[in-house]
Coordinates of C-alpha atoms and ligand atoms in Angstrom, one line a residue:
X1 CA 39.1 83.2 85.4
X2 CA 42.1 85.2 86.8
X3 CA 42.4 88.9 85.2
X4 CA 46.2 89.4 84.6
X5 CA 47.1 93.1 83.6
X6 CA 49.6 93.0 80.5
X7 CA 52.1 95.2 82.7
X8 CA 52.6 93.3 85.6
X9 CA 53.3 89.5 83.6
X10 CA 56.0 91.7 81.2
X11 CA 57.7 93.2 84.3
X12 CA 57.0 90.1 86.4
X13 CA 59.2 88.1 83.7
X14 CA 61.9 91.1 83.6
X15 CA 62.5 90.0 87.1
X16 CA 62.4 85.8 86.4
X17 CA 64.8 86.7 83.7
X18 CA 67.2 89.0 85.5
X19 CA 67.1 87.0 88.1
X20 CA 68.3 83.9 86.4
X21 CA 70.8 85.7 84.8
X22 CA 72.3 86.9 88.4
X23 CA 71.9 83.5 89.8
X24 CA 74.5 82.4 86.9
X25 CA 76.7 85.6 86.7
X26 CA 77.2 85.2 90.5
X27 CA 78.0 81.7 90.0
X28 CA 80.7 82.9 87.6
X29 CA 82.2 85.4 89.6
X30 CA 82.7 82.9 92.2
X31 CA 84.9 80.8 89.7
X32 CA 86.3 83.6 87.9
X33 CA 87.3 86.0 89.9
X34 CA 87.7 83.9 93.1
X35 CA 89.2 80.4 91.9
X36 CA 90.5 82.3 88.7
X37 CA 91.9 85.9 90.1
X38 CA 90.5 87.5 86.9
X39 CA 89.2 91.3 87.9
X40 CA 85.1 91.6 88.0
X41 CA 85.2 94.3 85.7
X42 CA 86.9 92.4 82.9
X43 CA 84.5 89.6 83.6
X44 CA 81.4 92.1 83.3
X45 CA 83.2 93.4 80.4
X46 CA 83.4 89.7 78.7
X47 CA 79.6 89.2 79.8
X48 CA 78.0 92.0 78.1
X49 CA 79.9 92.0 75.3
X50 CA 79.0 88.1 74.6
X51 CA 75.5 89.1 75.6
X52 CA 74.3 92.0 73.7
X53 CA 70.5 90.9 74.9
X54 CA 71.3 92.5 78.0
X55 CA 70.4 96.0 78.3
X56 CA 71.4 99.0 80.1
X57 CA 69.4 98.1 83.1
X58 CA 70.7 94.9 83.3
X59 CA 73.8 96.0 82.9
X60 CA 73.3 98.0 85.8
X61 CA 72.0 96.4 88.1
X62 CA 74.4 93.0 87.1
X63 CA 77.3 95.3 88.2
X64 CA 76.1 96.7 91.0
X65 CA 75.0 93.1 92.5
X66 CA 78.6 91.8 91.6
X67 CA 80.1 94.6 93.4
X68 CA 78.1 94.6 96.3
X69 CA 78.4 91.3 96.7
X70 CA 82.4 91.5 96.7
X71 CA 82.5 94.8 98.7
X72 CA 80.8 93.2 101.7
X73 CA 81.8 89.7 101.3
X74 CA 83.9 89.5 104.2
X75 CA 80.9 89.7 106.3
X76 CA 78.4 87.4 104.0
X77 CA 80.1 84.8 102.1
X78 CA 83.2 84.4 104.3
X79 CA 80.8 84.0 107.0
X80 CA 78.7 81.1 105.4
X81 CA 75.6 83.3 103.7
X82 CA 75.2 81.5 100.5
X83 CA 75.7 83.8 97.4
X84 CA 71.9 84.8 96.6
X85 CA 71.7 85.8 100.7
X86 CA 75.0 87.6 100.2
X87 CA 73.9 89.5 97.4
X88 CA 70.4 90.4 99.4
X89 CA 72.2 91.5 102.4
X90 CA 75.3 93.8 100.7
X91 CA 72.6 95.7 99.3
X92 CA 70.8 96.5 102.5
X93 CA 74.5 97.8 103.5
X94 CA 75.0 99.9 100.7
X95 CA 72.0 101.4 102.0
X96 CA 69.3 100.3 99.6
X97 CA 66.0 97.8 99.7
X98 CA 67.8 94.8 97.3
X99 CA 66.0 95.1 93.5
X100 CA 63.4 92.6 93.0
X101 CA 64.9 90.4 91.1
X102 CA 67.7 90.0 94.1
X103 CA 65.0 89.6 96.1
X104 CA 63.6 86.6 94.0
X105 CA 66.8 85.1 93.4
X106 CA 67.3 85.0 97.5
X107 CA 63.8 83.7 97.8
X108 CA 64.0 80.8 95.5
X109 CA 67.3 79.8 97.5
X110 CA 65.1 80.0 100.6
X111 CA 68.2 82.1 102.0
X112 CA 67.7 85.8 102.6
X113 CA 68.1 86.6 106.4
X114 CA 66.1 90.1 105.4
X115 CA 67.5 92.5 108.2
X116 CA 67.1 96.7 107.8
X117 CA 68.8 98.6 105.0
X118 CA 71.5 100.2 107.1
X119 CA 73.1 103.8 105.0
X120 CA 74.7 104.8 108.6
X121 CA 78.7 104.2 109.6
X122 CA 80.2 101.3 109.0
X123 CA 79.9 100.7 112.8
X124 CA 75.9 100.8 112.5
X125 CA 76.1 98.9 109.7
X126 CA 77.8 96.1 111.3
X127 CA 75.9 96.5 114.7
X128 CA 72.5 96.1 112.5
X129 CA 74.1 92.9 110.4
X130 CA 75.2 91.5 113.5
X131 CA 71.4 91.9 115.2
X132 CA 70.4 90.0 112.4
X133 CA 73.0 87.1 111.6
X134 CA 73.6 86.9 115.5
X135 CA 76.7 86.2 114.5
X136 CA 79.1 84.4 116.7
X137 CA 82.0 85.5 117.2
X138 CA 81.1 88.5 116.4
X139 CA 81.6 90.7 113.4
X140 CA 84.7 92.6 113.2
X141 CA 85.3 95.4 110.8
X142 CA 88.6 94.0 109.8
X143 CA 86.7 90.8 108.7
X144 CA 86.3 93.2 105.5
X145 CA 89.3 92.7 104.1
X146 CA 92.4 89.7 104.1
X147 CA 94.2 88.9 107.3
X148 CA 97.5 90.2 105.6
X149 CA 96.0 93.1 104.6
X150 CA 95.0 94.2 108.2
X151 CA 98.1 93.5 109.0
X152 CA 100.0 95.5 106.7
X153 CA 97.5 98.3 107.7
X154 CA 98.5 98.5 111.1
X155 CA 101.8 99.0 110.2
X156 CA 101.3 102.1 108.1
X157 CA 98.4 103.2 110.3
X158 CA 98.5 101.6 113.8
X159 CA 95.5 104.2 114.7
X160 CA 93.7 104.0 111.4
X161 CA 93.0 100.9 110.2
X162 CA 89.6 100.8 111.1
X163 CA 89.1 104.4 109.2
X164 CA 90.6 103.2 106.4
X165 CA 88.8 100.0 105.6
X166 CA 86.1 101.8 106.3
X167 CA 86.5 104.0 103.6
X168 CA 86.9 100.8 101.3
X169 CA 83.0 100.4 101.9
X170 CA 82.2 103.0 100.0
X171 CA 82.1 104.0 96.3
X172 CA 84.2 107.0 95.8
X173 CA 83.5 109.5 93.3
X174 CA 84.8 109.7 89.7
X175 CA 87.6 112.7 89.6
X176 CA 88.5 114.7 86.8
X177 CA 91.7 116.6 86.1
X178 CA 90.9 119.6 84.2
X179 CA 93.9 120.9 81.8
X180 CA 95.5 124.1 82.1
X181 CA 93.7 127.3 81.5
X182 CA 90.4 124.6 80.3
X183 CA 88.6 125.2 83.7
X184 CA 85.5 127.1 82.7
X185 CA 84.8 125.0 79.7
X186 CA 85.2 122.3 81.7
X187 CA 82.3 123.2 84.0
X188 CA 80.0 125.0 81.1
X189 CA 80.0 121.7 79.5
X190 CA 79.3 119.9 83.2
X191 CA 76.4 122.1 84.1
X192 CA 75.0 122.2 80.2
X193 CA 74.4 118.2 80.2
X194 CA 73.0 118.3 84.1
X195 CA 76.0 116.4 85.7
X196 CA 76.7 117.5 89.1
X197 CA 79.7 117.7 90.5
X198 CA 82.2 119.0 93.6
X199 CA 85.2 121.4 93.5
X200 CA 88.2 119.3 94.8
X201 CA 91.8 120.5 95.4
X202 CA 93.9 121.8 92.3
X203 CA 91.1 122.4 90.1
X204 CA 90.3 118.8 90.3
X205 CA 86.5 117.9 89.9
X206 CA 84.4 115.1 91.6
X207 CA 81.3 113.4 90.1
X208 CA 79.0 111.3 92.4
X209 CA 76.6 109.6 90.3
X210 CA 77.0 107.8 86.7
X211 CA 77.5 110.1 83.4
X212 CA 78.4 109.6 79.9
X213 CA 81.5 110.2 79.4
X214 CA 81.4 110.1 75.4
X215 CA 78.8 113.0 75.7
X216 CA 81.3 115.5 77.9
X217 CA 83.6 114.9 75.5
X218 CA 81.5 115.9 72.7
X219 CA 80.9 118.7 74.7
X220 CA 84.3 119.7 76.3
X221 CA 87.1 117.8 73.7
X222 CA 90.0 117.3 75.3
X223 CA 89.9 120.1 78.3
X224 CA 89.7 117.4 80.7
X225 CA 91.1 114.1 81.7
X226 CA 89.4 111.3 83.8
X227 CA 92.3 110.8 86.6
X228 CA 92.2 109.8 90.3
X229 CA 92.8 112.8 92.6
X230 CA 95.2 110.6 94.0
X231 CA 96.8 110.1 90.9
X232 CA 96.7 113.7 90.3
X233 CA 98.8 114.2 93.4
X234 CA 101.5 112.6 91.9
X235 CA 101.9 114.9 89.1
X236 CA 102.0 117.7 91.7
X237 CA 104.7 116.3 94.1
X238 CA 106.8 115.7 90.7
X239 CA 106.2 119.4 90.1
X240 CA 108.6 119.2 86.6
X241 CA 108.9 122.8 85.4
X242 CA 109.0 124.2 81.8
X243 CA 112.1 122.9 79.5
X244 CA 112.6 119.9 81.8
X245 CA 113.4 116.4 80.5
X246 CA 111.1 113.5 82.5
X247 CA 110.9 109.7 81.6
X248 CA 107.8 108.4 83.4
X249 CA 109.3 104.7 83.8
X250 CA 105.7 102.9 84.3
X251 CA 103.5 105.2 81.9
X252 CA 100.5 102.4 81.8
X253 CA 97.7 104.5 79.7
X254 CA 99.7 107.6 80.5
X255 CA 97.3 109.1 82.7
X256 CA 100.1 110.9 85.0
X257 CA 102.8 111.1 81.3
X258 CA 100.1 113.7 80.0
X259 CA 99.8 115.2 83.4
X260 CA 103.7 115.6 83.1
X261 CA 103.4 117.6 80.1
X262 CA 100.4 119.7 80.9
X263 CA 102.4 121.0 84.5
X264 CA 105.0 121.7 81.9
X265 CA 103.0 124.1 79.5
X266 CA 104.2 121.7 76.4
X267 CA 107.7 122.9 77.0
X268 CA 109.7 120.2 78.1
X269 CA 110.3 116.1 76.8
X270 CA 108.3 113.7 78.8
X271 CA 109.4 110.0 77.6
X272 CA 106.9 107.4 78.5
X273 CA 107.3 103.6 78.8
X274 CA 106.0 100.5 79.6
X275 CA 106.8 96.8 78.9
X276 CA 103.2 96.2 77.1
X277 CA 102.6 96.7 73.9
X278 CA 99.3 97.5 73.4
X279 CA 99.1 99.5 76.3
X280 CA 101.5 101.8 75.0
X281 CA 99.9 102.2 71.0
X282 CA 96.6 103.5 73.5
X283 CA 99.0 106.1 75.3
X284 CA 100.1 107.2 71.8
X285 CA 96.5 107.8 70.4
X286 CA 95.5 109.4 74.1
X287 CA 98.6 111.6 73.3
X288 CA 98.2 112.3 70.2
X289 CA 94.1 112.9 70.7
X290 CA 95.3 115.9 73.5
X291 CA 97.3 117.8 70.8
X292 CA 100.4 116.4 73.2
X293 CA 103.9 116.9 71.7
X294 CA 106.1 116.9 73.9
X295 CA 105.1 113.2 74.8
X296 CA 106.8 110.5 73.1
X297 CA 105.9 107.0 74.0
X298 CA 107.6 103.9 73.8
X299 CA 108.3 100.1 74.7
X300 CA 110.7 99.0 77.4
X301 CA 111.1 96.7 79.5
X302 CA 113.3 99.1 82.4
X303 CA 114.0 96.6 84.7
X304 CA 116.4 95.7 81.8
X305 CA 117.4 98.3 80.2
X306 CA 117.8 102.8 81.0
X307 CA 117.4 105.0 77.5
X308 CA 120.6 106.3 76.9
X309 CA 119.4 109.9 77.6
X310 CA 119.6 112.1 81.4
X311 CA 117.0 112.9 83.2
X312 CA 115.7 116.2 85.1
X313 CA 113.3 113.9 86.6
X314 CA 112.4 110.5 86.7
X315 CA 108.7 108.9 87.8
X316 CA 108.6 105.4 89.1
X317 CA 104.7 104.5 89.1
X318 CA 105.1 100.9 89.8
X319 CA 103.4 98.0 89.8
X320 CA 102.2 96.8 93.1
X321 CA 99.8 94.7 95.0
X322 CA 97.0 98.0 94.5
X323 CA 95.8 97.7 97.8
X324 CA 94.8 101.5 97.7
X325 CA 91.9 100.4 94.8
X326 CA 89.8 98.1 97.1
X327 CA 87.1 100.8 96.9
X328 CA 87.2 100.8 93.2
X329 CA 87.7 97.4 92.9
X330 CA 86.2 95.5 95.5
X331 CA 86.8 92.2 94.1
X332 CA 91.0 93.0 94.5
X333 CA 90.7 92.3 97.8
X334 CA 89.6 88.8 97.2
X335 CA 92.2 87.5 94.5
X336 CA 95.0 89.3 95.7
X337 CA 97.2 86.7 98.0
X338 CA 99.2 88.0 101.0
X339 CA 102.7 87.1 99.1
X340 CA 102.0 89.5 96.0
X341 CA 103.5 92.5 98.5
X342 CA 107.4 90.7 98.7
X343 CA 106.7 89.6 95.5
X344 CA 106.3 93.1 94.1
X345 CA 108.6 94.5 96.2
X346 CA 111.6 92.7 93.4
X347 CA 110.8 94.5 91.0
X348 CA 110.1 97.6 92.5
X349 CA 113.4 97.6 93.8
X350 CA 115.0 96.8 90.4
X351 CA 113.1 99.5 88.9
X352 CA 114.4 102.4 91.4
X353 CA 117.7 101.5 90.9
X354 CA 117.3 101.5 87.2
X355 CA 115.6 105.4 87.2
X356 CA 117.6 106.4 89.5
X357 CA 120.6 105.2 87.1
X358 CA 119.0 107.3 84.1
X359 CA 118.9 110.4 86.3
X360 CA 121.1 113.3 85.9
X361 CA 123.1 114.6 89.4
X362 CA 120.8 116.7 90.9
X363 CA 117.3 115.3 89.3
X364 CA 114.5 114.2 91.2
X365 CA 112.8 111.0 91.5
X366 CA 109.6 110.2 92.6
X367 CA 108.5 106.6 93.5
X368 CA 104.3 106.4 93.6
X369 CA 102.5 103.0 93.9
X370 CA 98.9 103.2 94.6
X371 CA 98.9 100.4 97.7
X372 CA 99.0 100.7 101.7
X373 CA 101.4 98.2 102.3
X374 CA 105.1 98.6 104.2
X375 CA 106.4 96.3 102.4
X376 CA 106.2 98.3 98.9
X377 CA 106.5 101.4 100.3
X378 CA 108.6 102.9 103.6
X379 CA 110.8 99.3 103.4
X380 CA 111.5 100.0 99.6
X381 CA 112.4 103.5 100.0
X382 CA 114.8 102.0 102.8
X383 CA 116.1 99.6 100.5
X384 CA 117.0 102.1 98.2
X385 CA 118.5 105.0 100.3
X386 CA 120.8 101.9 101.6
X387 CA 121.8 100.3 98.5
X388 CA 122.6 104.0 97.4
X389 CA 124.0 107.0 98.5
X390 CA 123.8 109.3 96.2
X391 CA 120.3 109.8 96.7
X392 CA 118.3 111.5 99.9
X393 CA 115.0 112.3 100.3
X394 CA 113.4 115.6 99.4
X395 CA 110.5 117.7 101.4
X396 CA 108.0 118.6 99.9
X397 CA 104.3 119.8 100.5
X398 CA 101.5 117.4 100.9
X399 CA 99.7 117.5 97.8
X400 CA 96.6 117.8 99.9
X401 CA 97.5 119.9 102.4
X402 CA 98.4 119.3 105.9
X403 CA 101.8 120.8 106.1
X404 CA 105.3 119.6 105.0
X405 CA 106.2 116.2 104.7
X406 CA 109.7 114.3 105.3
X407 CA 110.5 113.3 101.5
X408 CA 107.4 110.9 101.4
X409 CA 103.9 111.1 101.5
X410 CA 100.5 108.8 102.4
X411 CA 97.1 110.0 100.1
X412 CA 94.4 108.0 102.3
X413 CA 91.5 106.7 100.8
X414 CA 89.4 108.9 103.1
X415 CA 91.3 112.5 102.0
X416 CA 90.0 112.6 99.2
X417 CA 87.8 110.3 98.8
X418 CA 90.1 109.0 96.0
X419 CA 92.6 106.0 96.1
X420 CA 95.2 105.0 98.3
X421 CA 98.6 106.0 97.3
X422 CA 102.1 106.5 98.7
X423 CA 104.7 109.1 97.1
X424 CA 108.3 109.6 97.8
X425 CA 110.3 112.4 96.3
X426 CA 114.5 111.6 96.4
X427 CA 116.9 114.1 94.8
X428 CA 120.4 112.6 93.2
X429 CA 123.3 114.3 94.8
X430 CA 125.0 116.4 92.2
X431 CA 128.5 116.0 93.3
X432 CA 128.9 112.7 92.9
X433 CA 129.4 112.8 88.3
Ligands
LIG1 C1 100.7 101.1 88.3 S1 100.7 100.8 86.6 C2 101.1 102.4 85.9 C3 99.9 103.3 85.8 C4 100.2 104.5 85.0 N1 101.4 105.2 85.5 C5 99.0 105.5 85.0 O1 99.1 106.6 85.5 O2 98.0 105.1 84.5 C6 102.3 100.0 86.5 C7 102.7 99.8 85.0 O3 104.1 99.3 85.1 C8 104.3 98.5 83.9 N2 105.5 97.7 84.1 C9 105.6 96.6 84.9 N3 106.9 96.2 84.8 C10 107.6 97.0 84.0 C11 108.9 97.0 83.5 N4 109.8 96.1 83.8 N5 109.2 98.0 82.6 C12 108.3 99.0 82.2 N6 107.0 98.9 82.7 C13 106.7 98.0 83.5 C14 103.0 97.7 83.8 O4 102.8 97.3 82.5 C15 101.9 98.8 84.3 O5 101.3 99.4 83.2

């Protein structure tokens, strides 16, 4: 007779079932987000939601898996590992011994290579995955991401593209923009419920590990917003001062609308847009839940049409191919094709000529997209300044330091670390109404 401790067959069948159910969310993602182009989170989203049997744990550990698994695919899948080994193996490069129930669902596929857990650079990293795979050729950092997207790197960053994909690798932390004059209840509330965190430029705060956000807001209210400290940088190069007028073209959830209004004490009009509906009801309840005025929201489609009103400054947060999010997002990479660049670039360009149109003589416009591509950045700015000359570029001073720039600046996803993003700053000419 075998003596089986209670313990060990309940948490023996945890890892049978959570296995099982990674084998089949894996499967998913591979026809989802790969075959499909529909983001991992929204898929994990989807998943739990029609699963409520899955706790947080799971939950956890499902999401980290999935994006593992997508973060170091280039060097797993793409290289022929079958998805239970790739899963194993991006673990051991995040730095960590895979869970066991990756471990089981590797060993029933008879597929894990095994190899050391590797938390060094990305170049030891690669040298230990190579040792193991003996992979031939050999592995190549830029293997991480799309041909096309090394290639648009080296045009932005001839010298960098190897620092910047490696910063793609890693998680980066979750920033917070803390409101005006809000900064010490800000970090009572942080230090109150435990949650560590760094002092970034600007006041801005950065939290490593997970937290509950519901529970700081209980806590703090509304003294804080989550933003990118990218994101945050393009509220600074804006700089709008008190009693301006400022249509933010693109407003999305309004993240950098309300950051508009906060730089302007509440004394000014932001007006902020967007051609989805539902997006723009959230921005009205986010507005309304900050005790925010001076923003009014509303729906438009601005590639077609300018408000009828002149503005002191106008934001063009566009749409683009979001290149600067592969380390949020490691799936983008992925399910974003090498066209979607020229194919943003359109409407880009439509949307700069219609902001700038809606601008008063002498107002400012500033053109942010959070990517790393020329072709939606420096070349549009180009297009622009030649399809119109009443506008030039501005100076202004990099949001993170480093001096004065030209009129346009690059936040690297290894400044901060935060998202990638490029900002230009024009001014209209004022003789020309
Ligand atoms: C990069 S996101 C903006 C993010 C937002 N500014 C923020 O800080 O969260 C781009 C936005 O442009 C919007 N958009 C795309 N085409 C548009 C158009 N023709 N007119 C207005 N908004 C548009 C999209 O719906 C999307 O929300």
């Amino acid at each position: 007779m075998t003596n089986t401790n209670p313990s060990e067959t309940r948490r023996a069948s945890i890892v049978r079932r959570q296995a099982e159910v990674l084998r089949e969310v894996i499967e998913r993602a591979e026809d989802e987000v790969i075959d499909g182009g529909r983001p991992a989170d929204t898929m994990l989203r989807g998943l739990f939601r029609s699963r409520r049997e899955l706790g947080s744990r799971d939950r956890r550990l499902i999401g980290d898996t999935v994006f593992a698994f997508f973060r170091w695919r280039g060097w797993t899948r793409e290289r022929g590992l079958d998805p239970a080994a790739s899963c194993a193996v991006a673990w051991r490069l995040d730095g960590e011994a895979p869970p066991p129930p990756v471990e089981r669902f590797a060993a029933e596929c008879g597929s894990d290579p095994g190899g050391r857990v590797v938390p060094g650079t990305l170049e030891e990293r690669r040298a230990a995955l190579q040792e193991t795979l003996r992979a031939n050729p050999p592995l190549d950092v830029t293997e991480l991401v799309p041909a096309w997207a090394g290639e648009q790197l080296g045009r932005i960053a001839p010298e960098g593209v190897a620092e910047i994909i490696e910063s793609f690798q890693d998680r980066p932390p979750t920033w917070l923009r803390v409101r005006p004059n809000r900064a010490d209840r800000v970090r009572e509330a942080l230090a109150a419920q435990g949650i560590e965190f760094a002092e970034g430029p600007s006041e801005a705060l950065a939290i490593e590990g997970g937290f509950h956000l519901g529970e700081l807001r209980k806590k703090a209210g509304r003294t804080f917003e989550v933003q990118d400290l990218a994101s945050q940088c393009v509220g600074a190069v804006c700089d709008p001062r008190p009693g301006e007028a400022w249509w933010d073209v693109c407003a999305g959830a309004g993240g950098k609308a309300l950051h508009l209004a906060d730089r302007m004490e509440g004394q000014g009009r932001v007006l902020a847009t967007d051609r989805r509906e539902g997006i723009v009801r959230n921005l009205k309840q986010r507005a309304r839940a900050s005790g925010m005025k001076s923003v009014r929201a509303a729906v438009l489609d601005a590639a077609a049409r300018v408000p009828e009103e002149r503005f002191d400054g106008v934001l063009i947060d566009a749409p683009c191919s979001g290149m600067g999010t592969w380390s949020r997002n490691p799936d983008a990479r992925w399910r974003t094709d090498g066209s979607m660049p020229e194919r943003k670039r359109e409407i880009q360009r439509a949307l700069l000529q219609r902001g700038a149109e809606a601008l008063r003589p002498g107002g400012i416009l500033v053109y942010s997209v959070c990517t790393l591509t020329s072709t939606e950045t420096m070349e549009v700015v180009q297009d622009l300044l030649e399809a119109r000359d009443d506008l030039a570029p501005e100076a202004f001073p990099h949001p993170l330091g480093g001096g004065n720039t030209d009129g346009a600046a690059w936040v690297l996803p290894q400044d901060g670390p935060c998202s990638g993003m490029f900002i230009a700053r024009l001014r209209k000419e004022s003789f020309y109404e």
